[in-house]
Amino acid sequence: MNADERRFEVLRAIVADYVSNQEPVGSKALVERHNLGVSSATVRNDMASLEEDGYITQPHTSAGRVPTDKGYRLFVDRLSEVKPLSTPERKAIQNFLEGAYDLDDVLRRSVRLLAQLTRQVAVIQYPTLSRSTVRHIEVLAITPARLMLVLITDTGRVDQRSVDLGDVITEDNVARIRSMLNGAMVGKRLSDASAEVAKLPGDAPGDLRDIVLRVSTVLIESLVEHPEERLVLGGTANLTRNVADFPGSLRQVLEALEEQVVVLKLLASARDPGRILVHIGEENEAAEMRSTSVVSIGYGSRDNLLGGMGVVGPTRMDYPGTMAAVRAVANYVGEILTGR
């Protein structure tokens, strides 16, 4: 190998040891632990070149070296491919996620699983409602004067609302309203369905107009985005395992993760289910997140992106393993939701 390739192998070894041991890495340890095929003197020279170029740094006098954000970036960029998870790992993910019974359960399970696999903070964005279409609207009489509306989207989202009618309704009229709503909404994107629902009271028969107005008012509220439901976060406690990874900034990171706007920005660029994005340290826009790395990906299908998901952790991260886990979970979540 040429000098540049050899120096990259030294960097790769430093990253591997530092991620594993959380201790600065010296040339002697590299020669002992890795089959680099060169002398300690050559490794020292390569480390000096890497340091001069800003890929590694010496945190303390007489200490070994640790990777910088620039060093991690080169390491990630030179990963030829993301190593797939083992067959048992993939099977475990599939079995765990396929046991979910609705959208909320799928997302909760996904976050819990991803946090366990990566030992980082996992985050997933709810499918954007504007991209969802209505699969079915069920109308049930729970009392003679109260209806239950159950809105089901193509992504598996289930939204239930009750409507007080102020009057008694017959089963025949419940069936008529159900037919009207499904005729106006099924197969339409939620934004379009909202516009169709708004027209229904004016088109309804006189004996149903008041009831349809009440039902439409409640349904339109269900069809509007719910900002408080946009994200599911899990595994926050994982960040506290190694406080030293966040010198003086762990509290800032935890507070930033509570701000949904900050996390949504972290996922904003995850627009392709086939492409993993890695933002390292200073590459993160939010100042509070510059001691972290974010590994993200879109989920859904190429024709129907549903949202973004990923993990947040320290820059001292197992990048290959984390990237593989994020991609695998995103694939299964996308298959489950687009196949429902």
mmCIF file with all atom_site columns, C-alpha atoms in Angstrom, residues 99-299:
data_model
loop_
_atom_site.group_PDB
_atom_site.id
_atom_site.type_symbol
_atom_site.label_atom_id
_atom_site.label_alt_id
_atom_site.label_comp_id
_atom_site.label_asym_id
_atom_site.label_entity_id
_atom_site.label_seq_id
_atom_site.pdbx_PDB_ins_code
_atom_site.Cartn_x
_atom_site.Cartn_y
_atom_site.Cartn_z
_atom_site.occupancy
_atom_site.B_iso_or_equiv
_atom_site.pdbx_formal_charge
_atom_site.auth_seq_id
_atom_site.auth_comp_id
_atom_site.auth_asym_id
_atom_site.auth_atom_id
_atom_site.pdbx_PDB_model_num
ATOM 1   C CA . GLY A 1 99  ? -45.675 -7.962 16.443 1.00 0.00 ? 99  GLY A CA 1
ATOM 2   C CA . ALA A 1 100 ? -46.858 -4.330 16.406 1.00 0.00 ? 100 ALA A CA 1
ATOM 3   C CA . TYR A 1 101 ? -50.610 -3.779 16.073 1.00 0.00 ? 101 TYR A CA 1
ATOM 4   C CA . ASP A 1 102 ? -50.827 -0.145 14.868 1.00 0.00 ? 102 ASP A CA 1
ATOM 5   C CA . LEU A 1 103 ? -48.702 2.792  13.769 1.00 0.00 ? 103 LEU A CA 1
ATOM 6   C CA . ASP A 1 104 ? -48.040 4.087  17.278 1.00 0.00 ? 104 ASP A CA 1
ATOM 7   C CA . ASP A 1 105 ? -46.857 0.637  18.366 1.00 0.00 ? 105 ASP A CA 1
ATOM 8   C CA . VAL A 1 106 ? -44.624 0.270  15.285 1.00 0.00 ? 106 VAL A CA 1
ATOM 9   C CA . LEU A 1 107 ? -42.889 3.572  16.041 1.00 0.00 ? 107 LEU A CA 1
ATOM 10  C CA . ARG A 1 108 ? -42.531 2.919  19.777 1.00 0.00 ? 108 ARG A CA 1
ATOM 11  C CA . ARG A 1 109 ? -41.063 -0.530 19.115 1.00 0.00 ? 109 ARG A CA 1
ATOM 12  C CA . SER A 1 110 ? -38.729 0.875  16.442 1.00 0.00 ? 110 SER A CA 1
ATOM 13  C CA . VAL A 1 111 ? -37.291 3.489  18.777 1.00 0.00 ? 111 VAL A CA 1
ATOM 14  C CA . ARG A 1 112 ? -36.872 1.025  21.629 1.00 0.00 ? 112 ARG A CA 1
ATOM 15  C CA . LEU A 1 113 ? -35.196 -1.519 19.358 1.00 0.00 ? 113 LEU A CA 1
ATOM 16  C CA . LEU A 1 114 ? -32.861 1.004  17.729 1.00 0.00 ? 114 LEU A CA 1
ATOM 17  C CA . ALA A 1 115 ? -31.812 2.413  21.108 1.00 0.00 ? 115 ALA A CA 1
ATOM 18  C CA . GLN A 1 116 ? -31.020 -1.119 22.317 1.00 0.00 ? 116 GLN A CA 1
ATOM 19  C CA . LEU A 1 117 ? -29.086 -2.075 19.172 1.00 0.00 ? 117 LEU A CA 1
ATOM 20  C CA . THR A 1 118 ? -26.946 1.072  19.086 1.00 0.00 ? 118 THR A CA 1
ATOM 21  C CA . ARG A 1 119 ? -26.890 2.023  22.800 1.00 0.00 ? 119 ARG A CA 1
ATOM 22  C CA . GLN A 1 120 ? -27.600 5.592  21.675 1.00 0.00 ? 120 GLN A CA 1
ATOM 23  C CA . VAL A 1 121 ? -30.653 7.874  21.581 1.00 0.00 ? 121 VAL A CA 1
ATOM 24  C CA . ALA A 1 122 ? -33.083 6.778  18.873 1.00 0.00 ? 122 ALA A CA 1
ATOM 25  C CA . VAL A 1 123 ? -35.589 9.077  17.200 1.00 0.00 ? 123 VAL A CA 1
ATOM 26  C CA . ILE A 1 124 ? -38.254 8.550  14.568 1.00 0.00 ? 124 ILE A CA 1
ATOM 27  C CA . GLN A 1 125 ? -40.522 11.044 12.881 1.00 0.00 ? 125 GLN A CA 1
ATOM 28  C CA . TYR A 1 126 ? -44.212 10.274 12.535 1.00 0.00 ? 126 TYR A CA 1
ATOM 29  C CA . PRO A 1 127 ? -45.291 9.838  8.918  1.00 0.00 ? 127 PRO A CA 1
ATOM 30  C CA . THR A 1 128 ? -46.081 13.310 7.646  1.00 0.00 ? 128 THR A CA 1
ATOM 31  C CA . LEU A 1 129 ? -49.856 13.524 7.482  1.00 0.00 ? 129 LEU A CA 1
ATOM 32  C CA . SER A 1 130 ? -49.831 15.572 4.304  1.00 0.00 ? 130 SER A CA 1
ATOM 33  C CA . ARG A 1 131 ? -48.348 12.535 2.531  1.00 0.00 ? 131 ARG A CA 1
ATOM 34  C CA . SER A 1 132 ? -50.853 10.056 4.003  1.00 0.00 ? 132 SER A CA 1
ATOM 35  C CA . THR A 1 133 ? -54.081 8.995  2.339  1.00 0.00 ? 133 THR A CA 1
ATOM 36  C CA . VAL A 1 134 ? -57.335 7.883  3.931  1.00 0.00 ? 134 VAL A CA 1
ATOM 37  C CA . ARG A 1 135 ? -57.868 4.131  3.847  1.00 0.00 ? 135 ARG A CA 1
ATOM 38  C CA . HIS A 1 136 ? -61.181 3.999  5.690  1.00 0.00 ? 136 HIS A CA 1
ATOM 39  C CA . ILE A 1 137 ? -63.416 5.979  8.011  1.00 0.00 ? 137 ILE A CA 1
ATOM 40  C CA . GLU A 1 138 ? -65.570 4.005  10.443 1.00 0.00 ? 138 GLU A CA 1
ATOM 41  C CA . VAL A 1 139 ? -68.596 5.532  12.156 1.00 0.00 ? 139 VAL A CA 1
ATOM 42  C CA . LEU A 1 140 ? -70.005 3.803  15.244 1.00 0.00 ? 140 LEU A CA 1
ATOM 43  C CA . ALA A 1 141 ? -72.891 4.776  17.556 1.00 0.00 ? 141 ALA A CA 1
ATOM 44  C CA . ILE A 1 142 ? -71.550 4.415  21.096 1.00 0.00 ? 142 ILE A CA 1
ATOM 45  C CA . THR A 1 143 ? -74.768 5.850  22.566 1.00 0.00 ? 143 THR A CA 1
ATOM 46  C CA . PRO A 1 144 ? -77.974 6.931  20.781 1.00 0.00 ? 144 PRO A CA 1
ATOM 47  C CA . ALA A 1 145 ? -76.648 10.523 20.774 1.00 0.00 ? 145 ALA A CA 1
ATOM 48  C CA . ARG A 1 146 ? -72.875 10.037 20.440 1.00 0.00 ? 146 ARG A CA 1
ATOM 49  C CA . LEU A 1 147 ? -70.753 8.759  17.561 1.00 0.00 ? 147 LEU A CA 1
ATOM 50  C CA . MET A 1 148 ? -67.246 7.379  17.466 1.00 0.00 ? 148 MET A CA 1
ATOM 51  C CA . LEU A 1 149 ? -65.226 8.252  14.351 1.00 0.00 ? 149 LEU A CA 1
ATOM 52  C CA . VAL A 1 150 ? -62.232 6.037  13.525 1.00 0.00 ? 150 VAL A CA 1
ATOM 53  C CA . LEU A 1 151 ? -59.931 7.413  10.811 1.00 0.00 ? 151 LEU A CA 1
ATOM 54  C CA . ILE A 1 152 ? -57.435 4.916  9.331  1.00 0.00 ? 152 ILE A CA 1
ATOM 55  C CA . THR A 1 153 ? -54.660 6.030  6.951  1.00 0.00 ? 153 THR A CA 1
ATOM 56  C CA . ASP A 1 154 ? -52.525 4.065  4.517  1.00 0.00 ? 154 ASP A CA 1
ATOM 57  C CA . THR A 1 155 ? -49.581 4.314  6.934  1.00 0.00 ? 155 THR A CA 1
ATOM 58  C CA . GLY A 1 156 ? -51.557 2.562  9.672  1.00 0.00 ? 156 GLY A CA 1
ATOM 59  C CA . ARG A 1 157 ? -52.324 5.681  11.659 1.00 0.00 ? 157 ARG A CA 1
ATOM 60  C CA . VAL A 1 158 ? -55.544 5.274  13.655 1.00 0.00 ? 158 VAL A CA 1
ATOM 61  C CA . ASP A 1 159 ? -57.229 8.386  15.014 1.00 0.00 ? 159 ASP A CA 1
ATOM 62  C CA . GLN A 1 160 ? -60.374 8.098  17.145 1.00 0.00 ? 160 GLN A CA 1
ATOM 63  C CA . ARG A 1 161 ? -62.704 10.967 17.969 1.00 0.00 ? 161 ARG A CA 1
ATOM 64  C CA . SER A 1 162 ? -66.122 11.092 19.610 1.00 0.00 ? 162 SER A CA 1
ATOM 65  C CA . VAL A 1 163 ? -68.905 13.442 18.510 1.00 0.00 ? 163 VAL A CA 1
ATOM 66  C CA . ASP A 1 164 ? -71.784 14.556 20.728 1.00 0.00 ? 164 ASP A CA 1
ATOM 67  C CA . LEU A 1 165 ? -74.777 15.010 18.445 1.00 0.00 ? 165 LEU A CA 1
ATOM 68  C CA . GLY A 1 166 ? -77.258 16.771 20.712 1.00 0.00 ? 166 GLY A CA 1
ATOM 69  C CA . ASP A 1 167 ? -79.944 14.461 19.327 1.00 0.00 ? 167 ASP A CA 1
ATOM 70  C CA . VAL A 1 168 ? -80.711 10.777 18.851 1.00 0.00 ? 168 VAL A CA 1
ATOM 71  C CA . ILE A 1 169 ? -79.563 9.112  15.630 1.00 0.00 ? 169 ILE A CA 1
ATOM 72  C CA . THR A 1 170 ? -80.842 5.923  14.017 1.00 0.00 ? 170 THR A CA 1
ATOM 73  C CA . GLU A 1 171 ? -78.659 3.079  12.731 1.00 0.00 ? 171 GLU A CA 1
ATOM 74  C CA . ASP A 1 172 ? -79.816 3.832  9.190  1.00 0.00 ? 172 ASP A CA 1
ATOM 75  C CA . ASN A 1 173 ? -78.601 7.413  9.488  1.00 0.00 ? 173 ASN A CA 1
ATOM 76  C CA . VAL A 1 174 ? -75.283 6.208  10.954 1.00 0.00 ? 174 VAL A CA 1
ATOM 77  C CA . ALA A 1 175 ? -74.879 4.052  7.831  1.00 0.00 ? 175 ALA A CA 1
ATOM 78  C CA . ARG A 1 176 ? -75.763 7.026  5.569  1.00 0.00 ? 176 ARG A CA 1
ATOM 79  C CA . ILE A 1 177 ? -73.129 9.212  7.259  1.00 0.00 ? 177 ILE A CA 1
ATOM 80  C CA . ARG A 1 178 ? -70.546 6.432  7.041  1.00 0.00 ? 178 ARG A CA 1
ATOM 81  C CA . SER A 1 179 ? -71.216 6.094  3.318  1.00 0.00 ? 179 SER A CA 1
ATOM 82  C CA . MET A 1 180 ? -70.990 9.862  2.761  1.00 0.00 ? 180 MET A CA 1
ATOM 83  C CA . LEU A 1 181 ? -67.676 10.157 4.610  1.00 0.00 ? 181 LEU A CA 1
ATOM 84  C CA . ASN A 1 182 ? -66.017 7.199  2.899  1.00 0.00 ? 182 ASN A CA 1
ATOM 85  C CA . GLY A 1 183 ? -67.214 8.418  -0.497 1.00 0.00 ? 183 GLY A CA 1
ATOM 86  C CA . ALA A 1 184 ? -65.677 11.830 0.122  1.00 0.00 ? 184 ALA A CA 1
ATOM 87  C CA . MET A 1 185 ? -62.418 10.757 1.785  1.00 0.00 ? 185 MET A CA 1
ATOM 88  C CA . VAL A 1 186 ? -61.152 7.286  0.875  1.00 0.00 ? 186 VAL A CA 1
ATOM 89  C CA . GLY A 1 187 ? -58.068 7.303  -1.334 1.00 0.00 ? 187 GLY A CA 1
ATOM 90  C CA . LYS A 1 188 ? -57.443 11.033 -0.909 1.00 0.00 ? 188 LYS A CA 1
ATOM 91  C CA . ARG A 1 189 ? -54.465 12.683 0.753  1.00 0.00 ? 189 ARG A CA 1
ATOM 92  C CA . LEU A 1 190 ? -55.401 14.098 4.105  1.00 0.00 ? 190 LEU A CA 1
ATOM 93  C CA . SER A 1 191 ? -55.152 17.713 2.973  1.00 0.00 ? 191 SER A CA 1
ATOM 94  C CA . ASP A 1 192 ? -57.518 16.977 0.067  1.00 0.00 ? 192 ASP A CA 1
ATOM 95  C CA . ALA A 1 193 ? -59.816 14.909 2.291  1.00 0.00 ? 193 ALA A CA 1
ATOM 96  C CA . SER A 1 194 ? -60.094 17.866 4.671  1.00 0.00 ? 194 SER A CA 1
ATOM 97  C CA . ALA A 1 195 ? -61.338 20.083 1.827  1.00 0.00 ? 195 ALA A CA 1
ATOM 98  C CA . GLU A 1 196 ? -63.888 17.454 0.773  1.00 0.00 ? 196 GLU A CA 1
ATOM 99  C CA . VAL A 1 197 ? -65.168 17.053 4.335  1.00 0.00 ? 197 VAL A CA 1
ATOM 100 C CA . ALA A 1 198 ? -65.653 20.809 4.605  1.00 0.00 ? 198 ALA A CA 1
ATOM 101 C CA . LYS A 1 199 ? -68.091 20.642 1.649  1.00 0.00 ? 199 LYS A CA 1
ATOM 102 C CA . LEU A 1 200 ? -70.249 17.870 3.118  1.00 0.00 ? 200 LEU A CA 1
ATOM 103 C CA . PRO A 1 201 ? -72.589 19.941 5.362  1.00 0.00 ? 201 PRO A CA 1
ATOM 104 C CA . GLY A 1 202 ? -73.679 22.055 2.390  1.00 0.00 ? 202 GLY A CA 1
ATOM 105 C CA . ASP A 1 203 ? -74.367 18.949 0.284  1.00 0.00 ? 203 ASP A CA 1
ATOM 106 C CA . ALA A 1 204 ? -76.024 16.875 3.031  1.00 0.00 ? 204 ALA A CA 1
ATOM 107 C CA . PRO A 1 205 ? -79.782 16.139 3.070  1.00 0.00 ? 205 PRO A CA 1
ATOM 108 C CA . GLY A 1 206 ? -81.713 18.525 5.310  1.00 0.00 ? 206 GLY A CA 1
ATOM 109 C CA . ASP A 1 207 ? -82.454 15.904 7.979  1.00 0.00 ? 207 ASP A CA 1
ATOM 110 C CA . LEU A 1 208 ? -78.723 15.135 8.394  1.00 0.00 ? 208 LEU A CA 1
ATOM 111 C CA . ARG A 1 209 ? -77.224 18.604 7.890  1.00 0.00 ? 209 ARG A CA 1
ATOM 112 C CA . ASP A 1 210 ? -76.754 19.475 11.573 1.00 0.00 ? 210 ASP A CA 1
ATOM 113 C CA . ILE A 1 211 ? -75.252 16.074 12.395 1.00 0.00 ? 211 ILE A CA 1
ATOM 114 C CA . VAL A 1 212 ? -72.950 16.173 9.369  1.00 0.00 ? 212 VAL A CA 1
ATOM 115 C CA . LEU A 1 213 ? -71.777 19.664 10.389 1.00 0.00 ? 213 LEU A CA 1
ATOM 116 C CA . ARG A 1 214 ? -70.807 18.401 13.873 1.00 0.00 ? 214 ARG A CA 1
ATOM 117 C CA . VAL A 1 215 ? -69.089 15.317 12.425 1.00 0.00 ? 215 VAL A CA 1
ATOM 118 C CA . SER A 1 216 ? -67.216 17.367 9.801  1.00 0.00 ? 216 SER A CA 1
ATOM 119 C CA . THR A 1 217 ? -65.957 19.869 12.374 1.00 0.00 ? 217 THR A CA 1
ATOM 120 C CA . VAL A 1 218 ? -64.429 17.086 14.489 1.00 0.00 ? 218 VAL A CA 1
ATOM 121 C CA . LEU A 1 219 ? -62.976 15.255 11.474 1.00 0.00 ? 219 LEU A CA 1
ATOM 122 C CA . ILE A 1 220 ? -61.242 18.345 10.101 1.00 0.00 ? 220 ILE A CA 1
ATOM 123 C CA . GLU A 1 221 ? -59.430 18.676 13.452 1.00 0.00 ? 221 GLU A CA 1
ATOM 124 C CA . SER A 1 222 ? -58.223 15.071 13.038 1.00 0.00 ? 222 SER A CA 1
ATOM 125 C CA . LEU A 1 223 ? -56.935 15.769 9.537  1.00 0.00 ? 223 LEU A CA 1
ATOM 126 C CA . VAL A 1 224 ? -54.721 18.654 10.649 1.00 0.00 ? 224 VAL A CA 1
ATOM 127 C CA . GLU A 1 225 ? -51.089 18.046 11.694 1.00 0.00 ? 225 GLU A CA 1
ATOM 128 C CA . HIS A 1 226 ? -50.522 17.420 15.410 1.00 0.00 ? 226 HIS A CA 1
ATOM 129 C CA . PRO A 1 227 ? -47.063 18.938 16.101 1.00 0.00 ? 227 PRO A CA 1
ATOM 130 C CA . GLU A 1 228 ? -46.870 17.298 19.520 1.00 0.00 ? 228 GLU A CA 1
ATOM 131 C CA . GLU A 1 229 ? -47.080 13.871 17.873 1.00 0.00 ? 229 GLU A CA 1
ATOM 132 C CA . ARG A 1 230 ? -44.389 14.377 15.275 1.00 0.00 ? 230 ARG A CA 1
ATOM 133 C CA . LEU A 1 231 ? -41.567 12.496 17.039 1.00 0.00 ? 231 LEU A CA 1
ATOM 134 C CA . VAL A 1 232 ? -40.891 9.464  19.184 1.00 0.00 ? 232 VAL A CA 1
ATOM 135 C CA . LEU A 1 233 ? -37.660 9.513  21.193 1.00 0.00 ? 233 LEU A CA 1
ATOM 136 C CA . GLY A 1 234 ? -36.088 6.657  23.141 1.00 0.00 ? 234 GLY A CA 1
ATOM 137 C CA . GLY A 1 235 ? -32.907 5.679  24.961 1.00 0.00 ? 235 GLY A CA 1
ATOM 138 C CA . THR A 1 236 ? -32.008 9.134  26.277 1.00 0.00 ? 236 THR A CA 1
ATOM 139 C CA . ALA A 1 237 ? -30.455 7.525  29.349 1.00 0.00 ? 237 ALA A CA 1
ATOM 140 C CA . ASN A 1 238 ? -27.854 5.891  27.069 1.00 0.00 ? 238 ASN A CA 1
ATOM 141 C CA . LEU A 1 239 ? -26.063 9.237  26.782 1.00 0.00 ? 239 LEU A CA 1
ATOM 142 C CA . THR A 1 240 ? -25.397 9.295  30.519 1.00 0.00 ? 240 THR A CA 1
ATOM 143 C CA . ARG A 1 241 ? -23.353 6.065  30.372 1.00 0.00 ? 241 ARG A CA 1
ATOM 144 C CA . ASN A 1 242 ? -20.252 7.979  29.310 1.00 0.00 ? 242 ASN A CA 1
ATOM 145 C CA . VAL A 1 243 ? -20.496 11.550 30.538 1.00 0.00 ? 243 VAL A CA 1
ATOM 146 C CA . ALA A 1 244 ? -16.854 12.107 29.528 1.00 0.00 ? 244 ALA A CA 1
ATOM 147 C CA . ASP A 1 245 ? -17.950 12.021 25.883 1.00 0.00 ? 245 ASP A CA 1
ATOM 148 C CA . PHE A 1 246 ? -19.772 15.313 26.467 1.00 0.00 ? 246 PHE A CA 1
ATOM 149 C CA . PRO A 1 247 ? -17.363 17.504 28.468 1.00 0.00 ? 247 PRO A CA 1
ATOM 150 C CA . GLY A 1 248 ? -19.511 20.231 30.005 1.00 0.00 ? 248 GLY A CA 1
ATOM 151 C CA . SER A 1 249 ? -22.273 19.822 27.424 1.00 0.00 ? 249 SER A CA 1
ATOM 152 C CA . LEU A 1 250 ? -24.361 16.739 28.307 1.00 0.00 ? 250 LEU A CA 1
ATOM 153 C CA . ARG A 1 251 ? -27.071 18.833 29.924 1.00 0.00 ? 251 ARG A CA 1
ATOM 154 C CA . GLN A 1 252 ? -27.230 21.040 26.824 1.00 0.00 ? 252 GLN A CA 1
ATOM 155 C CA . VAL A 1 253 ? -27.570 17.962 24.621 1.00 0.00 ? 253 VAL A CA 1
ATOM 156 C CA . LEU A 1 254 ? -30.371 16.510 26.750 1.00 0.00 ? 254 LEU A CA 1
ATOM 157 C CA . GLU A 1 255 ? -32.223 19.840 26.779 1.00 0.00 ? 255 GLU A CA 1
ATOM 158 C CA . ALA A 1 256 ? -31.835 20.150 23.005 1.00 0.00 ? 256 ALA A CA 1
ATOM 159 C CA . LEU A 1 257 ? -33.285 16.664 22.503 1.00 0.00 ? 257 LEU A CA 1
ATOM 160 C CA . GLU A 1 258 ? -36.403 17.785 24.362 1.00 0.00 ? 258 GLU A CA 1
ATOM 161 C CA . GLU A 1 259 ? -36.879 20.519 21.763 1.00 0.00 ? 259 GLU A CA 1
ATOM 162 C CA . GLN A 1 260 ? -38.714 18.879 18.907 1.00 0.00 ? 260 GLN A CA 1
ATOM 163 C CA . VAL A 1 261 ? -37.676 21.639 16.501 1.00 0.00 ? 261 VAL A CA 1
ATOM 164 C CA . VAL A 1 262 ? -33.995 20.801 17.078 1.00 0.00 ? 262 VAL A CA 1
ATOM 165 C CA . VAL A 1 263 ? -34.536 17.089 16.506 1.00 0.00 ? 263 VAL A CA 1
ATOM 166 C CA . LEU A 1 264 ? -36.704 17.667 13.431 1.00 0.00 ? 264 LEU A CA 1
ATOM 167 C CA . LYS A 1 265 ? -33.860 19.723 11.953 1.00 0.00 ? 265 LYS A CA 1
ATOM 168 C CA . LEU A 1 266 ? -31.483 16.825 12.592 1.00 0.00 ? 266 LEU A CA 1
ATOM 169 C CA . LEU A 1 267 ? -33.757 14.605 10.481 1.00 0.00 ? 267 LEU A CA 1
ATOM 170 C CA . ALA A 1 268 ? -34.622 17.231 7.876  1.00 0.00 ? 268 ALA A CA 1
ATOM 171 C CA . SER A 1 269 ? -32.021 16.055 5.367  1.00 0.00 ? 269 SER A CA 1
ATOM 172 C CA . ALA A 1 270 ? -33.029 12.366 5.685  1.00 0.00 ? 270 ALA A CA 1
ATOM 173 C CA . ARG A 1 271 ? -35.024 12.298 2.470  1.00 0.00 ? 271 ARG A CA 1
ATOM 174 C CA . ASP A 1 272 ? -33.876 9.045  0.867  1.00 0.00 ? 272 ASP A CA 1
ATOM 175 C CA . PRO A 1 273 ? -34.684 5.555  2.241  1.00 0.00 ? 273 PRO A CA 1
ATOM 176 C CA . GLY A 1 274 ? -31.618 4.237  0.434  1.00 0.00 ? 274 GLY A CA 1
ATOM 177 C CA . ARG A 1 275 ? -29.026 6.695  1.742  1.00 0.00 ? 275 ARG A CA 1
ATOM 178 C CA . ILE A 1 276 ? -27.589 6.948  5.241  1.00 0.00 ? 276 ILE A CA 1
ATOM 179 C CA . LEU A 1 277 ? -26.453 10.404 6.347  1.00 0.00 ? 277 LEU A CA 1
ATOM 180 C CA . VAL A 1 278 ? -23.872 11.011 9.058  1.00 0.00 ? 278 VAL A CA 1
ATOM 181 C CA . HIS A 1 279 ? -23.406 14.455 10.608 1.00 0.00 ? 279 HIS A CA 1
ATOM 182 C CA . ILE A 1 280 ? -20.367 14.612 12.885 1.00 0.00 ? 280 ILE A CA 1
ATOM 183 C CA . GLY A 1 281 ? -19.735 17.152 15.620 1.00 0.00 ? 281 GLY A CA 1
ATOM 184 C CA . GLU A 1 282 ? -19.302 20.634 14.167 1.00 0.00 ? 282 GLU A CA 1
ATOM 185 C CA . GLU A 1 283 ? -21.300 19.619 11.094 1.00 0.00 ? 283 GLU A CA 1
ATOM 186 C CA . ASN A 1 284 ? -24.480 19.829 13.192 1.00 0.00 ? 284 ASN A CA 1
ATOM 187 C CA . GLU A 1 285 ? -26.275 23.140 12.796 1.00 0.00 ? 285 GLU A CA 1
ATOM 188 C CA . ALA A 1 286 ? -27.460 23.435 16.419 1.00 0.00 ? 286 ALA A CA 1
ATOM 189 C CA . ALA A 1 287 ? -24.620 24.601 18.690 1.00 0.00 ? 287 ALA A CA 1
ATOM 190 C CA . GLU A 1 288 ? -25.874 22.367 21.529 1.00 0.00 ? 288 GLU A CA 1
ATOM 191 C CA . MET A 1 289 ? -25.424 19.267 19.348 1.00 0.00 ? 289 MET A CA 1
ATOM 192 C CA . ARG A 1 290 ? -21.834 19.838 18.260 1.00 0.00 ? 290 ARG A CA 1
ATOM 193 C CA . SER A 1 291 ? -20.470 17.246 20.661 1.00 0.00 ? 291 SER A CA 1
ATOM 194 C CA . THR A 1 292 ? -22.716 14.628 19.030 1.00 0.00 ? 292 THR A CA 1
ATOM 195 C CA . SER A 1 293 ? -22.971 12.652 15.820 1.00 0.00 ? 293 SER A CA 1
ATOM 196 C CA . VAL A 1 294 ? -26.288 12.009 14.093 1.00 0.00 ? 294 VAL A CA 1
ATOM 197 C CA . VAL A 1 295 ? -26.853 8.975  11.863 1.00 0.00 ? 295 VAL A CA 1
ATOM 198 C CA . SER A 1 296 ? -30.120 9.290  9.935  1.00 0.00 ? 296 SER A CA 1
ATOM 199 C CA . ILE A 1 297 ? -32.063 7.869  7.019  1.00 0.00 ? 297 ILE A CA 1
ATOM 200 C CA . GLY A 1 298 ? -35.479 8.256  5.435  1.00 0.00 ? 298 GLY A CA 1
ATOM 201 C CA . TYR A 1 299 ? -37.989 5.426  5.771  1.00 0.00 ? 299 TYR A CA 1
#
